[in-house]
Short mmCIF file of C-alpha atoms in Angstrom, two decimals:
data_model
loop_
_atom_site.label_atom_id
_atom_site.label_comp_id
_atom_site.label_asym_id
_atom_site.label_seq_id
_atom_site.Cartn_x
_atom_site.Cartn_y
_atom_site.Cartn_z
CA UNK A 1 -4.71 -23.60 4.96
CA UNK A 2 -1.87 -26.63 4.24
CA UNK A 3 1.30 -25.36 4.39
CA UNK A 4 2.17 -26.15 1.32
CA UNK A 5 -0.34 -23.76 -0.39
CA UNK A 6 1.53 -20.45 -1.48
CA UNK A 7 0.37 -17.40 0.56
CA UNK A 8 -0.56 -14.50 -2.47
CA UNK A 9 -0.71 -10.79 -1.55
CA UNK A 10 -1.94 -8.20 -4.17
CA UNK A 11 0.16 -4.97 -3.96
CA UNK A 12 -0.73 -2.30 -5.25
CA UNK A 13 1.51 0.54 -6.86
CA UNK A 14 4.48 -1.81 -6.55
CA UNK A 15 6.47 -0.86 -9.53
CA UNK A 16 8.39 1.56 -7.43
CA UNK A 17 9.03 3.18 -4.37
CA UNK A 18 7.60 1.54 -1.30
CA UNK A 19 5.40 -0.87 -3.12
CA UNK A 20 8.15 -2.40 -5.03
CA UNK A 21 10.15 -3.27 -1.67
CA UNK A 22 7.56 -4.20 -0.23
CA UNK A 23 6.69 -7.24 -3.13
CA UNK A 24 10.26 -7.99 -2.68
CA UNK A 25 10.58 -8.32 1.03
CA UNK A 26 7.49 -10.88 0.95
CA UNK A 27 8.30 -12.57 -1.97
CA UNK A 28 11.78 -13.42 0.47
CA UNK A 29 9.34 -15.32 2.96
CA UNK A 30 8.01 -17.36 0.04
CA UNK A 31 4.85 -15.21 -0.48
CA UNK A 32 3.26 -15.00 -4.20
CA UNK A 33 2.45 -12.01 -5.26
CA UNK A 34 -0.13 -9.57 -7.99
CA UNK A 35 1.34 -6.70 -8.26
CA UNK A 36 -0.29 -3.51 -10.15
CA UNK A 37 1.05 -0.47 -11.65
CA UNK A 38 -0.36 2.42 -13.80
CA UNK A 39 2.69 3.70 -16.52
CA UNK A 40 5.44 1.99 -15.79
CA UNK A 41 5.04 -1.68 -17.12
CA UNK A 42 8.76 -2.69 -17.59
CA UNK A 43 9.40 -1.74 -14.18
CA UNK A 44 6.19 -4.22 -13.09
CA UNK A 45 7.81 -6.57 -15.65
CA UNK A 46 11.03 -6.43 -13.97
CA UNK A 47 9.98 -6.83 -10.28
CA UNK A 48 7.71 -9.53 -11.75
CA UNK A 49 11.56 -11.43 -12.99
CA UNK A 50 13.23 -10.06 -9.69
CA UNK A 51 9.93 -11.73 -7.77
CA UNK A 52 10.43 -15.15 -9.49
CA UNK A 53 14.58 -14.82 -9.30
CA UNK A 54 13.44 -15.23 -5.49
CA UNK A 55 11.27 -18.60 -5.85
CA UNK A 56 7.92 -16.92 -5.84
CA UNK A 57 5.88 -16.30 -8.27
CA UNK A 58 3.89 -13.29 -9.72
CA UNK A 59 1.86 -11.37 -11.75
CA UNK A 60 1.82 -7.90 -13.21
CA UNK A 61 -1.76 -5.63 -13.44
CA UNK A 62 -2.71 -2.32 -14.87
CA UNK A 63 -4.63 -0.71 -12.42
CA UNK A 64 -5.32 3.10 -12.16
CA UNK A 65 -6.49 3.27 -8.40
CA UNK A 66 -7.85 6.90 -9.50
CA UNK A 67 -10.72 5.43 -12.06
CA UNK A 68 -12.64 3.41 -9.31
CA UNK A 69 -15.07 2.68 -12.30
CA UNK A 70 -12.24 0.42 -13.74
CA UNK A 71 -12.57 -1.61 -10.63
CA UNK A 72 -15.08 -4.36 -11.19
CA UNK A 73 -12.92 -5.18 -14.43
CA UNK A 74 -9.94 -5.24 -12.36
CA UNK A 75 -11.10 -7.77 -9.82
CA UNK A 76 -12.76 -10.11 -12.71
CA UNK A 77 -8.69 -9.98 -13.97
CA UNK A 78 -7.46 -10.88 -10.73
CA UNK A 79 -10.03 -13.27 -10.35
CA UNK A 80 -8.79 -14.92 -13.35
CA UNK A 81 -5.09 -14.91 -12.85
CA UNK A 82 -5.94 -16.18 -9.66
CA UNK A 83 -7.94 -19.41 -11.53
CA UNK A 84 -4.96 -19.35 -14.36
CA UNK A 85 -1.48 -19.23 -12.74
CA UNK A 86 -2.71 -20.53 -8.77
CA UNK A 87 -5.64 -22.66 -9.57
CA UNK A 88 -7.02 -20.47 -6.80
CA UNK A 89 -10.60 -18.84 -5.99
CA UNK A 90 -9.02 -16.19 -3.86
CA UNK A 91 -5.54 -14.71 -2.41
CA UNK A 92 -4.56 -13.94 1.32
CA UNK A 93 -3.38 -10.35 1.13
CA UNK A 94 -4.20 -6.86 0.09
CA UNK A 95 -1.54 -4.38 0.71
CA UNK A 96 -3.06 -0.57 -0.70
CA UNK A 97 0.27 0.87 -1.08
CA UNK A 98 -0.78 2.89 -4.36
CA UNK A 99 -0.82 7.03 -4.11
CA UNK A 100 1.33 10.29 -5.35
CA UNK A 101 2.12 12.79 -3.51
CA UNK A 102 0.77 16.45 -3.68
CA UNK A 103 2.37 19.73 -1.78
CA UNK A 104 0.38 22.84 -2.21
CA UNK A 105 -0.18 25.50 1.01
CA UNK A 106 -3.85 25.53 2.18
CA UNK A 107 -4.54 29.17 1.26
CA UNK A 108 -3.66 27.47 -2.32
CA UNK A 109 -4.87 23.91 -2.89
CA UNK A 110 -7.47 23.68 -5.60
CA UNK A 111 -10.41 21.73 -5.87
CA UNK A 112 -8.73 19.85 -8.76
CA UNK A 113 -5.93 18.78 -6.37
CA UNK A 114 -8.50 17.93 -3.42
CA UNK A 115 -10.22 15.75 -5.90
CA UNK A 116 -7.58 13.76 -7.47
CA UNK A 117 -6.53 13.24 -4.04
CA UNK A 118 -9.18 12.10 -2.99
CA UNK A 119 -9.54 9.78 -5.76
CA UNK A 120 -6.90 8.26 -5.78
CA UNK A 121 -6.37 7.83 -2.04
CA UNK A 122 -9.47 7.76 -0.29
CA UNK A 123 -12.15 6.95 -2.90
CA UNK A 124 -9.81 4.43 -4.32
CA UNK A 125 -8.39 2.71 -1.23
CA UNK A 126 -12.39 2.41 -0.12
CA UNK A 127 -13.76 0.53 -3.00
CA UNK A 128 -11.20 -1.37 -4.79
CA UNK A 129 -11.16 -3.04 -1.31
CA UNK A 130 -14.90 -3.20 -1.89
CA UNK A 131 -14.58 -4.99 -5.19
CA UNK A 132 -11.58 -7.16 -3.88
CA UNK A 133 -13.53 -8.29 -0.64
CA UNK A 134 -15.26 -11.36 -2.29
CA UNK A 135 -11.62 -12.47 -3.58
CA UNK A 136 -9.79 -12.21 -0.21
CA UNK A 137 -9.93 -15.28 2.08
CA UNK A 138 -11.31 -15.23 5.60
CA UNK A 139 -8.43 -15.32 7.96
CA UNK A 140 -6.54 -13.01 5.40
CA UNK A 141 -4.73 -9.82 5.99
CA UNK A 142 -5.25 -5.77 4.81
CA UNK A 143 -2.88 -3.19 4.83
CA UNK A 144 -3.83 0.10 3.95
CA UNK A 145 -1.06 2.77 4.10
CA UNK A 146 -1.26 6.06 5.43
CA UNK A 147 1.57 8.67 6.44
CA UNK A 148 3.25 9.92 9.53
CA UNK A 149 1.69 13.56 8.15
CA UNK A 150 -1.44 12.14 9.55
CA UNK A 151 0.66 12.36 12.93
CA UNK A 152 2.91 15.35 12.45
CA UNK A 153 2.03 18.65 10.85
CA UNK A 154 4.37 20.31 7.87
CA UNK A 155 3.11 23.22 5.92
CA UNK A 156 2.23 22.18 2.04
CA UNK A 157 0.58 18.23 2.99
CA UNK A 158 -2.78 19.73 4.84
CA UNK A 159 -5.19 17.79 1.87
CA UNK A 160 -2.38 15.12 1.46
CA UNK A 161 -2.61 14.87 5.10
CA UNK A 162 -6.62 14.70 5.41
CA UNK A 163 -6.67 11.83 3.12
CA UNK A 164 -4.03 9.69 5.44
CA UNK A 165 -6.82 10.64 8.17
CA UNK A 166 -9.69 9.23 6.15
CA UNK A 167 -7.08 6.11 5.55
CA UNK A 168 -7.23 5.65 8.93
CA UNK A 169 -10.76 5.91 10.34
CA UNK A 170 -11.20 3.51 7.22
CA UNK A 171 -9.27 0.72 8.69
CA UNK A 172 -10.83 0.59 11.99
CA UNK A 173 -13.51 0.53 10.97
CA UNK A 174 -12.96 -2.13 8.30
CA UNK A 175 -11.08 -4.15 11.12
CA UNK A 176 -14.38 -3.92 13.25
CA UNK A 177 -16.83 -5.04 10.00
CA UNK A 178 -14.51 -7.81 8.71
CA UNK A 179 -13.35 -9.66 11.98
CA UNK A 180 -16.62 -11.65 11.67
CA UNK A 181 -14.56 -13.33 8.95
CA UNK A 182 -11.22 -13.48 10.97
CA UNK A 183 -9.46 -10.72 8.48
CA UNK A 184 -7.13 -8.12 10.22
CA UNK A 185 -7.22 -4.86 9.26
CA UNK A 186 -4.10 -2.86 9.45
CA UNK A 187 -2.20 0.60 8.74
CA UNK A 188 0.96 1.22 8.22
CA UNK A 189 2.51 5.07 8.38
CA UNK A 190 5.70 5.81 6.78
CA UNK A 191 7.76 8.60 8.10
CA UNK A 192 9.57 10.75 5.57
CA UNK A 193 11.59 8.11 3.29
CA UNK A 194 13.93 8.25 0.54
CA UNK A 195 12.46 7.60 -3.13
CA UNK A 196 10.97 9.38 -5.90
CA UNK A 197 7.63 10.33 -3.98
CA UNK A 198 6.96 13.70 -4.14
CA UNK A 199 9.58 14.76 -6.60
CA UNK A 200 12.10 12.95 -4.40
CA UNK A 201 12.62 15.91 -2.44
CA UNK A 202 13.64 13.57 0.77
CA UNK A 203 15.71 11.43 -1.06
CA UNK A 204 17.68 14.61 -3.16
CA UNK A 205 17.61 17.62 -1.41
CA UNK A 206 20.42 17.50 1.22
CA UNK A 207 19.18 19.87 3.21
CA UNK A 208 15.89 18.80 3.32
CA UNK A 209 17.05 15.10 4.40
CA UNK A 210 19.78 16.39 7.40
CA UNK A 211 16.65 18.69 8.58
CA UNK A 212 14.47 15.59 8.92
CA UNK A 213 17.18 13.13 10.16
CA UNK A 214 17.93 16.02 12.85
CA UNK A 215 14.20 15.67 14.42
CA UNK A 216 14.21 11.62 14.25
CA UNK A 217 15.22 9.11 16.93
CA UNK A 218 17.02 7.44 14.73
CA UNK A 219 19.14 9.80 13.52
CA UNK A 220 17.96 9.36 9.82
CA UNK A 221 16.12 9.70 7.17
CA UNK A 222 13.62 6.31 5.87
CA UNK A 223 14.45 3.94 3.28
CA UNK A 224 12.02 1.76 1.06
CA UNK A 225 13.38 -1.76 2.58
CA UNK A 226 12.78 -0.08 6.41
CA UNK A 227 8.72 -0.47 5.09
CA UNK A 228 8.90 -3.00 3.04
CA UNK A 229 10.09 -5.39 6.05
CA UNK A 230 7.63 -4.22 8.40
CA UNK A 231 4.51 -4.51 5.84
CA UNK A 232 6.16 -7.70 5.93
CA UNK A 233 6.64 -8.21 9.17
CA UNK A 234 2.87 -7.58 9.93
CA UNK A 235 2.09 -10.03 7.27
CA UNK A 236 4.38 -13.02 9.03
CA UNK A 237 2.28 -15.79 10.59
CA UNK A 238 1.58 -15.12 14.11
CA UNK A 239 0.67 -11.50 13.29
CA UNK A 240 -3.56 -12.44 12.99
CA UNK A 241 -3.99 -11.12 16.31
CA UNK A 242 -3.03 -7.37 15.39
CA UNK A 243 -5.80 -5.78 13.45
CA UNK A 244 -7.71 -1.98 13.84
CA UNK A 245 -4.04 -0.16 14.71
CA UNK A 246 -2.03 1.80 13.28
CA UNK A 247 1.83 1.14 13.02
CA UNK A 248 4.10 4.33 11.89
CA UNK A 249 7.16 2.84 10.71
CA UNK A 250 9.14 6.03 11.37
CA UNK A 251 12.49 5.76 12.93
CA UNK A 252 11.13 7.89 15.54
CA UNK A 253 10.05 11.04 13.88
CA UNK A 254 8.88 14.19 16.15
CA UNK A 255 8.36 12.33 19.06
#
């Protein structure tokens, strides 16, 4: 590609949280960005102004990663925003960021839980990537996002948890299957961070954030900007090489 064409990553679930920071931290290195959200459009609208505050510029989606039925829709609307505001047949990065967290012990996770889980993590994650495969370039980048959980155990994430595992097996082997067309296929694994995720129990009980920064390296508790800069990071040129691993962005959690 000419370095003057704009680099565009699709994000999804960026209206908050990790997503959000994310969008931000690439629109910084000049990358255009789609970014998708389910109920909250003025916060889209307002990371969409924040994006283009920055020089880069972007476009907000509805997208509930939960109705995979919705996706084929989806993809003809970002084919067309692609055609409208790039005057482009396809974009250069997926980032899956979208999910919700669930805590429920084993002994007492329902099969509704399971399955919205799995819906809107692994059923989700598998083929909107499906439907958005035509529309990414070859040579472009995936980053499918998964959870240290998958790592460490806690009581109350065990389905949460088996997702994160499916999230994984899913990029290698999507690494393996698309390399033919020079995409990399990545994961990254947040440790426990501080946002809104799960009730924002990290971010607002005390306790639970000094028991957490007490078994870390680092001495602390995540923050959305420590992910955002190393989804990033993996997405900087030079980083084509990398694909099929997982990176937990952590700060050194339960080693």
């Amino acid at each position: 590609m000419q370095a003057s064409t704009p680099r565009i990553a699709l994000i999804t679930g960026a209206s908050r949280g990790l997503g959000r920071s994310e969008a931000l931290k690439l629109a910084e290195l000049g990358v255009h960005l789609i970014v998708t959200y389910k109920d909250r459009e003025s916060d889209a609208q307002e990371l969409v102004s924040r994006i283009e505050a920055l020089g880069s510029r972007a476009v907000a989606l509805r997208l509930d990663v939960g109705d995979s039925k919705s996706f084929a829709a989806f993809a003809d609307r970002v084919r067309g925003v692609l055609a409208d505001t790039w005057q482009r047949e396809q974009f250069d990065y997926l980032v899956n960021n979208a999910g919700i967290g669930l805590m429920a012990p084993f002994a007492e996770t329902t099969e509704e839980q399971f399955d919205l889980l799995v819906d809107i993590h692994l059923k989700g994650t598998f083929f909107l990537t499906q439907k958005l495969l035509p529309l990414i370039r070859d040579g472009g980048r995936i980053v499918n996002t998964s959870s240290g959980l998958a790592r460490f155990s806690f009581p109350g994430y065990a389905a949460y948890a088996v997702m994160k595992g499916g999230i994984e097996v899913m990029t290698r082997y999507l690494a393996k299957e698309l390399g033919a067309r020079g995409i990399a296929v990545n994961t990254i694994a947040p440790g426990a961070i501080e946002t809104d995720f799960g009730g924002g129990v990290v971010r607002d009980n005390a306790q639970v954030n000094a028991h957490i920064s007490g078994l870390t390296a680092m001495g602390r508790v995540g923050r959305p900007d420590d992910v955002g800069a190393a989804v990033a990071a993996l997405l900087a040129d030079g980083n084509n090489w990398v694909t099929g691993q997982r990176i937990e962005v952590s700060g050194g959690m339960m080693l």
